Short mmCIF file of N, CA and C in Angstrom, two decimals:
data_model
loop_
_atom_site.label_atom_id
_atom_site.label_comp_id
_atom_site.label_asym_id
_atom_site.label_seq_id
_atom_site.Cartn_x
_atom_site.Cartn_y
_atom_site.Cartn_z
N MET A 1 -101.53 111.29 -62.88
CA MET A 1 -100.17 111.43 -63.01
C MET A 1 -99.08 112.24 -63.20
N SER A 2 -97.96 111.01 -63.47
CA SER A 2 -96.76 112.52 -64.20
C SER A 2 -96.27 112.27 -65.18
N GLU A 3 -95.64 113.24 -65.60
CA GLU A 3 -95.28 114.05 -66.77
C GLU A 3 -94.56 113.78 -67.33
N ARG A 4 -92.84 112.78 -66.07
CA ARG A 4 -92.24 111.63 -66.58
C ARG A 4 -92.41 111.02 -67.93
N PRO A 5 -90.97 110.68 -68.17
CA PRO A 5 -91.52 109.52 -69.50
C PRO A 5 -91.71 108.32 -68.96
N TRP A 6 -91.75 107.35 -69.35
CA TRP A 6 -91.86 105.20 -68.38
C TRP A 6 -90.75 105.42 -68.96
N SER A 7 -90.13 104.90 -67.23
CA SER A 7 -89.20 104.71 -67.25
C SER A 7 -89.44 103.06 -65.98
N SER A 8 -88.46 102.20 -67.55
CA SER A 8 -88.99 100.33 -66.02
C SER A 8 -87.61 100.48 -64.72
N THR A 9 -86.40 100.99 -64.78
CA THR A 9 -85.85 101.64 -64.04
C THR A 9 -86.23 102.38 -62.95
N ALA A 10 -87.16 103.32 -62.94
CA ALA A 10 -88.00 104.72 -61.52
C ALA A 10 -87.42 103.84 -60.57
N PRO A 11 -87.49 104.75 -59.08
CA PRO A 11 -87.82 104.29 -58.23
C PRO A 11 -88.57 103.95 -57.98
N PRO A 12 -88.76 103.28 -56.77
CA PRO A 12 -90.20 102.29 -55.92
C PRO A 12 -91.11 103.77 -55.94
N GLY A 13 -90.82 104.30 -55.45
CA GLY A 13 -92.30 105.74 -55.36
C GLY A 13 -92.58 106.41 -56.00
N GLU A 14 -91.44 106.18 -57.34
CA GLU A 14 -91.57 107.41 -58.94
C GLU A 14 -92.47 105.82 -59.85
N PHE A 15 -92.16 105.35 -59.36
CA PHE A 15 -92.41 104.31 -60.71
C PHE A 15 -94.27 103.91 -61.02
N ARG A 16 -94.34 104.09 -62.00
CA ARG A 16 -95.86 104.06 -62.67
C ARG A 16 -96.16 102.92 -64.03
N PRO A 17 -96.14 102.21 -63.51
CA PRO A 17 -96.68 100.90 -64.67
C PRO A 17 -97.01 101.37 -65.77
N TYR A 18 -95.83 100.36 -67.19
CA TYR A 18 -96.73 101.05 -68.57
C TYR A 18 -97.58 100.80 -69.47
N ILE A 19 -97.89 99.81 -68.89
CA ILE A 19 -100.49 99.85 -68.48
C ILE A 19 -100.84 100.91 -66.89
N SER A 20 -101.25 101.15 -67.08
CA SER A 20 -102.17 101.35 -65.89
C SER A 20 -103.17 100.82 -65.51
N ALA A 21 -103.67 100.79 -64.08
CA ALA A 21 -104.69 100.16 -63.45
C ALA A 21 -105.96 100.03 -63.93
N GLU A 22 -106.11 101.32 -64.70
CA GLU A 22 -107.06 102.07 -64.31
C GLU A 22 -107.94 101.57 -66.19
N GLU A 23 -106.72 101.43 -67.35
CA GLU A 23 -106.89 101.16 -68.89
C GLU A 23 -107.32 99.00 -68.38
N SER A 24 -108.56 99.07 -69.53
CA SER A 24 -109.14 97.89 -68.92
C SER A 24 -108.33 97.59 -71.61
N ILE A 25 -107.66 95.93 -71.28
CA ILE A 25 -107.29 95.61 -72.74
C ILE A 25 -107.52 94.95 -72.90
N LYS A 26 -106.87 93.89 -73.90
CA LYS A 26 -107.18 93.00 -74.24
C LYS A 26 -105.46 92.65 -73.29
N GLU A 27 -106.09 90.99 -72.81
CA GLU A 27 -104.68 90.32 -72.26
C GLU A 27 -104.84 88.83 -72.39
N PHE A 28 -105.61 87.95 -71.83
CA PHE A 28 -106.20 86.80 -72.14
C PHE A 28 -106.93 86.54 -73.51
N THR A 29 -106.78 86.63 -74.06
CA THR A 29 -108.18 86.31 -75.36
C THR A 29 -107.26 84.28 -75.20
N LEU A 30 -108.58 84.25 -76.66
CA LEU A 30 -108.46 82.49 -77.13
C LEU A 30 -106.71 82.78 -78.31
N ARG A 31 -106.77 83.65 -78.72
CA ARG A 31 -105.37 83.42 -79.96
C ARG A 31 -104.50 82.81 -78.85
N ALA A 32 -103.95 85.14 -78.30
CA ALA A 32 -102.87 84.74 -77.55
C ALA A 32 -102.26 83.25 -77.22
N VAL A 33 -103.37 82.84 -76.49
CA VAL A 33 -102.97 81.25 -75.58
C VAL A 33 -102.55 80.06 -76.91
N ILE A 34 -103.20 79.83 -77.90
CA ILE A 34 -103.96 79.03 -78.97
C ILE A 34 -101.92 79.24 -79.77
N LEU A 35 -101.95 80.44 -79.75
CA LEU A 35 -100.23 80.51 -80.23
C LEU A 35 -99.20 80.55 -79.65
N GLY A 36 -99.55 81.03 -78.58
CA GLY A 36 -98.77 80.03 -77.63
C GLY A 36 -97.79 79.11 -76.96
N ALA A 37 -98.71 78.49 -77.36
CA ALA A 37 -99.21 76.70 -76.75
C ALA A 37 -98.54 76.53 -78.22
N LEU A 38 -99.26 76.60 -79.55
CA LEU A 38 -97.85 76.14 -81.01
C LEU A 38 -96.46 76.69 -80.61
N PHE A 39 -96.50 78.03 -80.05
CA PHE A 39 -94.81 78.09 -80.12
C PHE A 39 -94.25 77.41 -78.75
N GLY A 40 -95.16 77.33 -77.99
CA GLY A 40 -94.00 76.24 -76.36
C GLY A 40 -94.51 74.99 -77.39
N LEU A 41 -95.08 73.96 -77.97
CA LEU A 41 -94.76 73.40 -78.92
C LEU A 41 -93.77 72.90 -80.30
N LEU A 42 -93.31 74.15 -80.74
CA LEU A 42 -92.50 74.27 -81.69
C LEU A 42 -91.65 74.30 -81.09
N PHE A 43 -90.95 75.23 -80.27
CA PHE A 43 -89.44 75.44 -79.51
C PHE A 43 -89.39 74.85 -78.34
N GLY A 44 -89.99 73.78 -78.11
CA GLY A 44 -90.28 72.83 -77.46
C GLY A 44 -88.85 71.60 -78.08
N ALA A 45 -89.89 72.13 -78.98
CA ALA A 45 -89.23 70.44 -79.85
C ALA A 45 -88.04 70.59 -80.21
N VAL A 46 -87.96 71.62 -80.76
CA VAL A 46 -86.41 72.57 -81.12
C VAL A 46 -85.47 71.53 -80.21
N THR A 47 -85.34 72.80 -78.47
CA THR A 47 -84.96 72.09 -77.28
C THR A 47 -84.41 71.13 -77.84
N VAL A 48 -85.53 70.20 -77.48
CA VAL A 48 -85.07 68.66 -76.86
C VAL A 48 -83.85 68.26 -78.38
N TYR A 49 -84.90 68.36 -79.66
CA TYR A 49 -83.79 68.16 -80.74
C TYR A 49 -82.89 68.58 -80.77
N VAL A 50 -82.18 69.62 -80.36
CA VAL A 50 -80.90 70.50 -80.71
C VAL A 50 -79.99 70.22 -79.39
N GLY A 51 -80.90 70.28 -77.88
CA GLY A 51 -79.79 70.24 -76.00
C GLY A 51 -79.45 68.86 -76.95
N LEU A 52 -80.24 67.49 -77.40
CA LEU A 52 -80.02 66.15 -77.21
C LEU A 52 -78.78 66.31 -78.26
N ARG A 53 -78.98 66.45 -79.26
CA ARG A 53 -77.84 66.38 -80.39
C ARG A 53 -76.37 67.29 -79.91
N ALA A 54 -76.58 68.37 -79.39
CA ALA A 54 -75.71 68.89 -79.64
C ALA A 54 -75.20 69.51 -77.40
N GLY A 55 -76.58 68.93 -76.88
CA GLY A 55 -75.64 68.82 -75.06
C GLY A 55 -76.59 70.64 -74.39
N LEU A 56 -76.74 71.28 -75.61
CA LEU A 56 -77.30 72.58 -75.72
C LEU A 56 -77.98 73.45 -75.67
N THR A 57 -78.85 74.08 -74.67
CA THR A 57 -80.17 74.52 -75.98
C THR A 57 -79.96 76.72 -75.50
N VAL A 58 -81.24 76.98 -76.17
CA VAL A 58 -80.78 78.56 -76.59
C VAL A 58 -81.98 79.25 -76.20
N SER A 59 -83.04 80.24 -75.30
CA SER A 59 -84.02 80.60 -74.97
C SER A 59 -84.48 81.24 -75.80
N ALA A 60 -85.99 80.77 -76.40
CA ALA A 60 -87.14 80.94 -77.34
C ALA A 60 -87.55 81.78 -76.75
N SER A 61 -87.26 83.42 -76.08
CA SER A 61 -88.06 84.31 -75.57
C SER A 61 -88.45 85.05 -76.51
N ILE A 62 -87.12 86.10 -77.40
CA ILE A 62 -86.69 87.35 -78.30
C ILE A 62 -87.35 86.50 -79.53
N PRO A 63 -86.70 84.65 -79.89
CA PRO A 63 -87.89 84.88 -80.39
C PRO A 63 -89.26 84.77 -80.92
N ILE A 64 -89.73 84.39 -79.44
CA ILE A 64 -91.02 83.72 -79.36
C ILE A 64 -91.36 85.38 -79.93
N SER A 65 -91.12 86.32 -78.58
CA SER A 65 -92.03 87.47 -78.70
C SER A 65 -91.79 88.29 -79.98
N VAL A 66 -91.36 88.43 -80.85
CA VAL A 66 -90.41 88.76 -82.12
C VAL A 66 -91.79 87.83 -83.25
N LEU A 67 -91.92 86.61 -82.72
CA LEU A 67 -93.02 86.12 -83.51
C LEU A 67 -94.48 86.30 -83.48
N SER A 68 -94.16 86.62 -82.34
CA SER A 68 -96.26 87.51 -81.43
C SER A 68 -96.18 88.15 -82.12
N ILE A 69 -95.60 89.26 -81.96
CA ILE A 69 -95.88 90.31 -82.63
C ILE A 69 -96.31 90.37 -84.16
N SER A 70 -95.19 90.23 -85.10
CA SER A 70 -95.50 89.82 -85.99
C SER A 70 -96.66 88.71 -86.56
N ILE A 71 -97.19 87.92 -86.03
CA ILE A 71 -97.98 87.12 -86.50
C ILE A 71 -99.78 88.16 -85.46
N LEU A 72 -99.46 87.86 -84.80
CA LEU A 72 -100.80 89.46 -84.69
C LEU A 72 -101.28 89.99 -84.62
N ARG A 73 -99.92 91.62 -85.66
CA ARG A 73 -100.55 92.02 -85.98
C ARG A 73 -101.02 91.52 -87.48
N ALA A 74 -100.60 90.86 -88.16
CA ALA A 74 -101.30 90.45 -89.82
C ALA A 74 -102.74 89.48 -89.51
N PHE A 75 -103.12 90.00 -88.54
CA PHE A 75 -104.71 89.06 -87.79
C PHE A 75 -104.88 90.60 -86.95
N GLY A 76 -105.00 91.88 -86.97
CA GLY A 76 -105.11 92.57 -86.41
C GLY A 76 -104.94 93.39 -85.55
N ARG A 77 -105.77 93.86 -84.51
CA ARG A 77 -104.78 95.35 -83.71
C ARG A 77 -104.61 94.27 -82.20
N SER A 78 -102.65 94.36 -82.17
CA SER A 78 -103.01 93.21 -80.81
C SER A 78 -102.18 94.07 -79.71
N THR A 79 -102.49 93.73 -78.12
CA THR A 79 -101.96 94.73 -77.68
C THR A 79 -100.48 93.77 -76.88
N ILE A 80 -99.76 95.03 -75.81
CA ILE A 80 -98.58 94.62 -75.69
C ILE A 80 -99.07 93.17 -74.55
N LEU A 81 -100.02 93.54 -74.03
CA LEU A 81 -100.44 91.98 -72.95
C LEU A 81 -100.54 91.69 -73.19
N GLU A 82 -100.81 91.28 -74.73
CA GLU A 82 -101.32 90.11 -74.84
C GLU A 82 -100.62 88.88 -75.44
N ASN A 83 -99.29 89.94 -76.25
CA ASN A 83 -98.35 89.58 -76.75
C ASN A 83 -97.49 88.84 -75.12
N ASN A 84 -97.24 89.37 -74.52
CA ASN A 84 -96.31 89.26 -73.14
C ASN A 84 -97.33 87.52 -72.93
N ILE A 85 -98.58 87.58 -73.02
CA ILE A 85 -98.73 85.90 -73.02
C ILE A 85 -99.08 85.33 -73.54
N VAL A 86 -98.88 85.73 -74.84
CA VAL A 86 -97.54 84.25 -75.73
C VAL A 86 -97.42 84.23 -75.45
N GLN A 87 -95.99 85.35 -75.40
CA GLN A 87 -94.34 85.40 -75.27
C GLN A 87 -94.17 83.99 -73.80
N THR A 88 -94.87 84.58 -73.15
CA THR A 88 -94.61 83.86 -71.58
C THR A 88 -95.30 82.45 -71.50
N THR A 89 -96.22 82.10 -71.96
CA THR A 89 -96.95 81.03 -72.60
C THR A 89 -95.55 79.45 -74.07
N GLY A 90 -95.54 80.23 -74.78
CA GLY A 90 -94.52 79.38 -75.67
C GLY A 90 -93.12 79.75 -75.20
N SER A 91 -92.39 81.04 -73.92
CA SER A 91 -91.47 80.65 -73.13
C SER A 91 -91.35 79.23 -72.13
N ALA A 92 -92.62 78.79 -71.51
CA ALA A 92 -93.02 78.04 -70.32
C ALA A 92 -92.90 76.64 -70.97
N GLY A 93 -93.14 76.87 -72.17
CA GLY A 93 -93.31 75.53 -73.01
C GLY A 93 -91.92 74.93 -73.20
N GLU A 94 -91.71 75.62 -73.77
CA GLU A 94 -89.86 75.37 -74.29
C GLU A 94 -89.02 75.26 -73.05
N SER A 95 -89.57 76.02 -71.84
CA SER A 95 -88.25 75.83 -70.73
C SER A 95 -88.65 74.16 -69.87
N LEU A 96 -89.40 73.82 -70.29
CA LEU A 96 -91.11 72.85 -68.69
C LEU A 96 -89.93 72.11 -70.47
N ALA A 97 -89.53 71.73 -71.35
CA ALA A 97 -89.00 70.25 -72.26
C ALA A 97 -87.69 70.92 -72.33
N ALA A 98 -87.10 71.31 -72.18
CA ALA A 98 -85.87 71.52 -71.53
C ALA A 98 -85.74 71.08 -70.44
N GLY A 99 -86.27 71.30 -69.30
CA GLY A 99 -86.61 69.98 -68.21
C GLY A 99 -86.21 68.87 -67.94
N VAL A 100 -87.09 68.58 -68.85
CA VAL A 100 -87.35 67.23 -69.31
C VAL A 100 -86.19 66.80 -69.96
N MET A 101 -86.26 67.38 -71.05
CA MET A 101 -84.85 66.87 -72.05
C MET A 101 -83.58 66.46 -70.69
N PHE A 102 -83.15 67.11 -69.69
CA PHE A 102 -82.15 67.32 -69.26
C PHE A 102 -82.21 66.53 -67.76
N THR A 103 -83.66 65.91 -67.67
CA THR A 103 -83.66 65.25 -66.38
C THR A 103 -83.94 63.82 -67.16
N ILE A 104 -84.79 63.76 -68.17
CA ILE A 104 -84.25 62.19 -68.54
C ILE A 104 -83.62 60.59 -69.11
N PRO A 105 -82.43 61.65 -69.53
CA PRO A 105 -81.21 61.46 -69.41
C PRO A 105 -80.29 60.77 -68.25
N ALA A 106 -80.63 61.88 -67.25
CA ALA A 106 -79.57 61.44 -65.59
C ALA A 106 -80.00 60.34 -65.23
N LEU A 107 -81.90 59.97 -65.45
CA LEU A 107 -82.04 59.15 -64.98
C LEU A 107 -82.35 57.66 -65.30
N ILE A 108 -82.11 57.75 -67.00
CA ILE A 108 -81.96 56.67 -67.29
C ILE A 108 -80.58 56.09 -67.35
N PHE A 109 -79.21 57.67 -67.01
CA PHE A 109 -78.46 56.72 -66.47
C PHE A 109 -78.18 55.78 -65.19
N LEU A 110 -79.05 56.72 -64.61
CA LEU A 110 -79.24 55.80 -63.62
C LEU A 110 -79.50 54.77 -62.79
N GLY A 111 -79.86 54.35 -64.01
CA GLY A 111 -80.43 52.88 -64.55
C GLY A 111 -82.41 52.66 -64.11
N PHE A 112 -83.21 54.05 -64.66
CA PHE A 112 -84.46 53.53 -64.33
C PHE A 112 -84.98 53.75 -65.83
N GLY A 113 -83.95 53.71 -66.91
CA GLY A 113 -84.96 53.46 -68.84
C GLY A 113 -85.75 52.90 -68.65
N SER A 114 -85.77 51.47 -68.71
CA SER A 114 -87.05 50.11 -69.01
C SER A 114 -88.41 50.43 -68.66
N GLU A 115 -88.12 51.67 -67.46
CA GLU A 115 -89.73 52.29 -67.05
C GLU A 115 -90.01 53.29 -67.83
N PHE A 116 -89.32 54.01 -68.81
CA PHE A 116 -89.54 55.55 -69.11
C PHE A 116 -90.70 55.18 -70.25
N THR A 117 -92.23 55.83 -70.03
CA THR A 117 -92.98 56.17 -71.22
C THR A 117 -93.79 56.68 -71.12
N PHE A 118 -94.41 57.36 -72.02
CA PHE A 118 -94.88 58.45 -72.56
C PHE A 118 -95.44 59.00 -71.43
N TRP A 119 -96.48 58.04 -70.85
CA TRP A 119 -97.61 57.74 -69.04
C TRP A 119 -97.03 58.13 -67.88
N ARG A 120 -95.88 57.65 -68.31
CA ARG A 120 -94.50 57.92 -66.70
C ARG A 120 -94.37 59.50 -66.88
N ILE A 121 -93.71 60.14 -68.37
CA ILE A 121 -93.37 61.23 -68.52
C ILE A 121 -93.84 62.48 -68.60
N PHE A 122 -94.28 62.09 -68.41
CA PHE A 122 -96.04 63.48 -68.89
C PHE A 122 -96.85 64.24 -67.89
N PRO A 123 -97.14 62.77 -66.87
CA PRO A 123 -97.58 63.90 -65.33
C PRO A 123 -96.51 63.96 -64.78
N LEU A 124 -95.06 63.50 -64.63
CA LEU A 124 -93.68 64.16 -64.08
C LEU A 124 -93.49 65.96 -64.88
N ALA A 125 -94.05 65.69 -65.70
CA ALA A 125 -93.74 66.55 -66.91
C ALA A 125 -94.25 67.95 -66.27
N LEU A 126 -95.62 67.52 -66.35
CA LEU A 126 -97.10 67.86 -65.52
C LEU A 126 -96.86 69.13 -63.82
N LEU A 127 -96.59 67.50 -63.55
CA LEU A 127 -96.83 68.37 -61.80
C LEU A 127 -95.40 69.22 -61.80
N GLY A 128 -93.80 68.66 -62.22
CA GLY A 128 -92.74 69.59 -62.48
C GLY A 128 -93.36 70.97 -62.95
N GLY A 129 -93.91 71.66 -63.93
CA GLY A 129 -94.66 72.71 -63.94
C GLY A 129 -96.03 72.83 -63.14
N TRP A 130 -96.54 72.19 -62.74
CA TRP A 130 -97.73 72.16 -61.63
C TRP A 130 -96.29 73.21 -60.25
N LEU A 131 -96.02 72.17 -59.84
CA LEU A 131 -94.47 73.48 -58.56
C LEU A 131 -93.80 73.87 -59.37
N GLY A 132 -94.01 74.33 -59.94
CA GLY A 132 -92.91 75.72 -60.77
C GLY A 132 -93.53 76.26 -60.20
N VAL A 133 -94.76 77.40 -60.96
CA VAL A 133 -95.68 77.51 -60.70
C VAL A 133 -96.68 77.85 -59.01
N LEU A 134 -96.84 76.82 -58.27
CA LEU A 134 -97.07 77.43 -57.58
C LEU A 134 -96.24 77.39 -56.10
N PHE A 135 -94.76 77.02 -56.41
CA PHE A 135 -93.02 77.67 -55.56
C PHE A 135 -93.04 79.37 -55.66
N MET A 136 -93.80 79.59 -56.86
CA MET A 136 -94.26 81.02 -57.09
C MET A 136 -94.96 82.61 -57.51
N VAL A 137 -95.60 81.57 -56.59
CA VAL A 137 -96.48 82.65 -56.75
C VAL A 137 -97.03 82.64 -55.73
N PRO A 138 -96.51 82.45 -54.54
CA PRO A 138 -95.97 83.40 -53.39
C PRO A 138 -95.04 84.12 -53.04
N LEU A 139 -94.15 84.01 -53.82
CA LEU A 139 -92.94 84.23 -53.79
C LEU A 139 -93.24 86.23 -54.71
N ARG A 140 -94.44 85.16 -56.03
CA ARG A 140 -94.44 87.08 -56.78
C ARG A 140 -94.88 88.08 -56.10
N ARG A 141 -95.43 88.46 -54.97
CA ARG A 141 -95.35 90.58 -54.74
C ARG A 141 -94.05 90.42 -53.57
N GLN A 142 -93.05 89.50 -53.33
CA GLN A 142 -91.85 89.80 -52.92
C GLN A 142 -90.02 89.69 -54.13
N LEU A 143 -90.23 88.93 -55.11
CA LEU A 143 -89.18 89.12 -55.64
C LEU A 143 -89.70 90.35 -57.13
N ILE A 144 -91.09 90.65 -56.57
CA ILE A 144 -91.13 91.18 -58.29
C ILE A 144 -91.71 92.78 -58.46
N VAL A 145 -92.58 93.40 -56.70
CA VAL A 145 -93.78 93.99 -56.79
C VAL A 145 -92.37 94.54 -55.81
N LYS A 146 -92.01 94.41 -54.45
CA LYS A 146 -91.65 94.56 -53.15
C LYS A 146 -90.21 94.97 -53.80
N GLU A 147 -89.62 94.03 -54.93
CA GLU A 147 -87.93 94.52 -54.99
C GLU A 147 -88.03 95.34 -56.38
N HIS A 148 -89.30 95.53 -56.33
CA HIS A 148 -88.96 96.72 -57.92
C HIS A 148 -88.30 98.28 -57.50
N GLY A 149 -87.03 98.00 -58.31
CA GLY A 149 -85.51 99.21 -58.56
C GLY A 149 -84.42 98.31 -57.47
N ASN A 150 -84.52 97.20 -57.07
CA ASN A 150 -82.70 97.29 -56.15
C ASN A 150 -82.60 96.65 -57.22
N LEU A 151 -83.34 95.10 -58.78
CA LEU A 151 -81.90 95.33 -59.53
C LEU A 151 -81.97 96.40 -60.37
N ALA A 152 -81.04 95.76 -61.11
CA ALA A 152 -80.34 97.07 -61.61
C ALA A 152 -80.65 96.33 -63.16
N PHE A 153 -82.15 95.79 -62.94
CA PHE A 153 -82.37 95.65 -64.58
C PHE A 153 -83.11 97.19 -65.68
N PRO A 154 -82.93 97.53 -66.73
CA PRO A 154 -82.08 96.34 -67.04
C PRO A 154 -80.90 97.21 -68.09
N LYS A 155 -79.81 97.30 -66.90
CA LYS A 155 -78.95 97.71 -67.37
C LYS A 155 -78.06 96.74 -67.32
N ALA A 156 -77.78 96.29 -65.92
CA ALA A 156 -76.98 94.64 -65.44
C ALA A 156 -77.48 94.08 -65.39
N PRO A 157 -78.34 92.79 -66.37
CA PRO A 157 -78.83 91.90 -65.63
C PRO A 157 -78.26 90.96 -64.48
N PRO A 158 -78.55 90.54 -63.44
CA PRO A 158 -78.43 89.22 -62.50
C PRO A 158 -77.20 88.18 -63.00
N ALA A 159 -77.93 87.33 -64.65
CA ALA A 159 -78.13 86.28 -64.68
C ALA A 159 -78.11 86.75 -65.93
N PRO A 160 -77.43 85.78 -66.85
CA PRO A 160 -77.60 85.43 -68.61
C PRO A 160 -78.62 86.17 -68.76
N MET A 161 -79.94 84.15 -68.13
CA MET A 161 -81.55 84.18 -68.62
C MET A 161 -81.92 85.39 -68.63
N PHE A 162 -81.51 86.79 -67.61
CA PHE A 162 -83.09 87.65 -67.89
C PHE A 162 -82.41 88.39 -69.09
N SER A 163 -81.04 88.24 -68.97
CA SER A 163 -81.03 89.83 -70.87
C SER A 163 -82.17 88.98 -72.14
N SER A 164 -81.93 87.98 -71.40
CA SER A 164 -83.15 87.38 -72.46
C SER A 164 -84.62 87.95 -72.43
N GLN A 165 -85.07 88.21 -71.22
CA GLN A 165 -86.43 88.84 -71.01
C GLN A 165 -86.02 90.25 -71.00
N VAL A 166 -85.17 90.72 -70.64
CA VAL A 166 -85.54 91.92 -70.73
C VAL A 166 -84.96 92.25 -71.88
N ASN A 167 -84.24 91.36 -73.16
CA ASN A 167 -84.80 92.49 -74.45
C ASN A 167 -85.69 92.18 -74.92
N ALA A 168 -86.81 91.42 -74.10
CA ALA A 168 -88.41 90.77 -74.88
C ALA A 168 -88.92 91.47 -74.64
N ALA A 169 -88.89 91.85 -72.94
CA ALA A 169 -89.85 93.04 -73.00
C ALA A 169 -89.75 94.28 -73.73
N ALA A 170 -88.37 94.96 -74.07
CA ALA A 170 -87.99 95.77 -74.45
C ALA A 170 -88.32 95.86 -76.24
N ARG A 171 -88.10 94.57 -77.09
CA ARG A 171 -89.11 94.46 -77.67
C ARG A 171 -90.45 94.86 -77.96
N LEU A 172 -91.14 94.26 -77.63
CA LEU A 172 -92.95 94.11 -76.42
C LEU A 172 -93.10 95.82 -76.22
N GLN A 173 -92.90 96.27 -75.67
CA GLN A 173 -92.97 97.18 -75.55
C GLN A 173 -92.67 98.68 -76.68
N ALA A 174 -91.58 98.29 -77.45
CA ALA A 174 -91.26 98.64 -78.62
C ALA A 174 -92.27 99.12 -80.24
N ALA A 175 -92.27 97.08 -80.28
CA ALA A 175 -93.48 96.95 -81.68
C ALA A 175 -94.94 97.28 -81.32
N CYS A 176 -94.95 97.07 -79.21
CA CYS A 176 -97.12 97.38 -79.29
C CYS A 176 -97.10 99.19 -79.71
N SER A 177 -95.23 99.80 -79.03
CA SER A 177 -96.07 101.18 -79.33
C SER A 177 -95.56 102.00 -80.73
N GLY A 178 -95.47 100.70 -81.59
CA GLY A 178 -95.29 101.99 -82.95
C GLY A 178 -93.70 101.96 -82.81
N GLY A 179 -92.49 101.00 -82.49
CA GLY A 179 -91.91 101.71 -81.92
C GLY A 179 -91.00 100.72 -83.68
N SER A 180 -89.86 100.43 -83.91
CA SER A 180 -88.60 99.24 -84.26
C SER A 180 -88.52 98.41 -83.22
N VAL A 181 -89.37 97.15 -84.13
CA VAL A 181 -88.62 95.47 -83.03
C VAL A 181 -87.15 95.59 -83.34
N SER A 182 -86.60 96.09 -84.25
CA SER A 182 -85.12 95.64 -83.65
C SER A 182 -83.94 96.44 -83.47
N ALA A 183 -84.61 98.25 -82.56
CA ALA A 183 -84.86 99.01 -82.68
C ALA A 183 -84.39 99.17 -80.92
N ALA A 184 -85.25 97.29 -80.13
CA ALA A 184 -85.63 97.07 -79.44
C ALA A 184 -84.12 96.72 -77.98
N PHE A 185 -83.38 96.23 -79.33
CA PHE A 185 -82.63 95.03 -78.61
C PHE A 185 -81.53 95.69 -77.96
N THR A 186 -81.53 95.76 -76.40
CA THR A 186 -80.25 96.56 -75.79
C THR A 186 -79.39 95.54 -74.54
N PRO A 187 -77.81 95.92 -75.75
CA PRO A 187 -77.19 94.23 -74.89
C PRO A 187 -77.18 95.30 -73.95
N PHE A 188 -76.29 94.18 -73.03
CA PHE A 188 -75.43 95.06 -71.51
C PHE A 188 -74.84 96.31 -72.05
N SER A 189 -75.56 97.75 -72.38
CA SER A 189 -74.82 98.52 -71.44
C SER A 189 -75.19 99.87 -71.10
#
């Protein structure tokens, strides 16, 4: 194993994961899934309310990651992978709510308004979530594994969407290694 410090921007040949493949630490736990689902519901409701009221939404990745670290630490030791499950689950729920929130009013304006009930919206949202996962699974290796080092993360994110995820990951890494959560915030520099 290399003695060089860990870096997320190391060239592909020199990159080593933050958690090695040989380590076996808690990741997919019941408390992580439940907490992530609760955050997804909470931030999803906030997203829909603010989105319909103000016409815009904000990403919940950073608030969910900070709350995840705080709450899981209060209930005992947690790992970066467990916090990642909470943050990813919560953000996915919030993003799905935003997708429904922006789609339903458009369909109402097109004249489909009287046909929308819970039993029609829920399966459509579920189908949208499944399609997102099914399209991402085959693209994961190409977009995440093979493209490592080709994007200018985290120094120059290609889109504002990525900055919240980069900062959430930096906060998780700092908090789980004993550092300060607020010091992990790295704006575009």
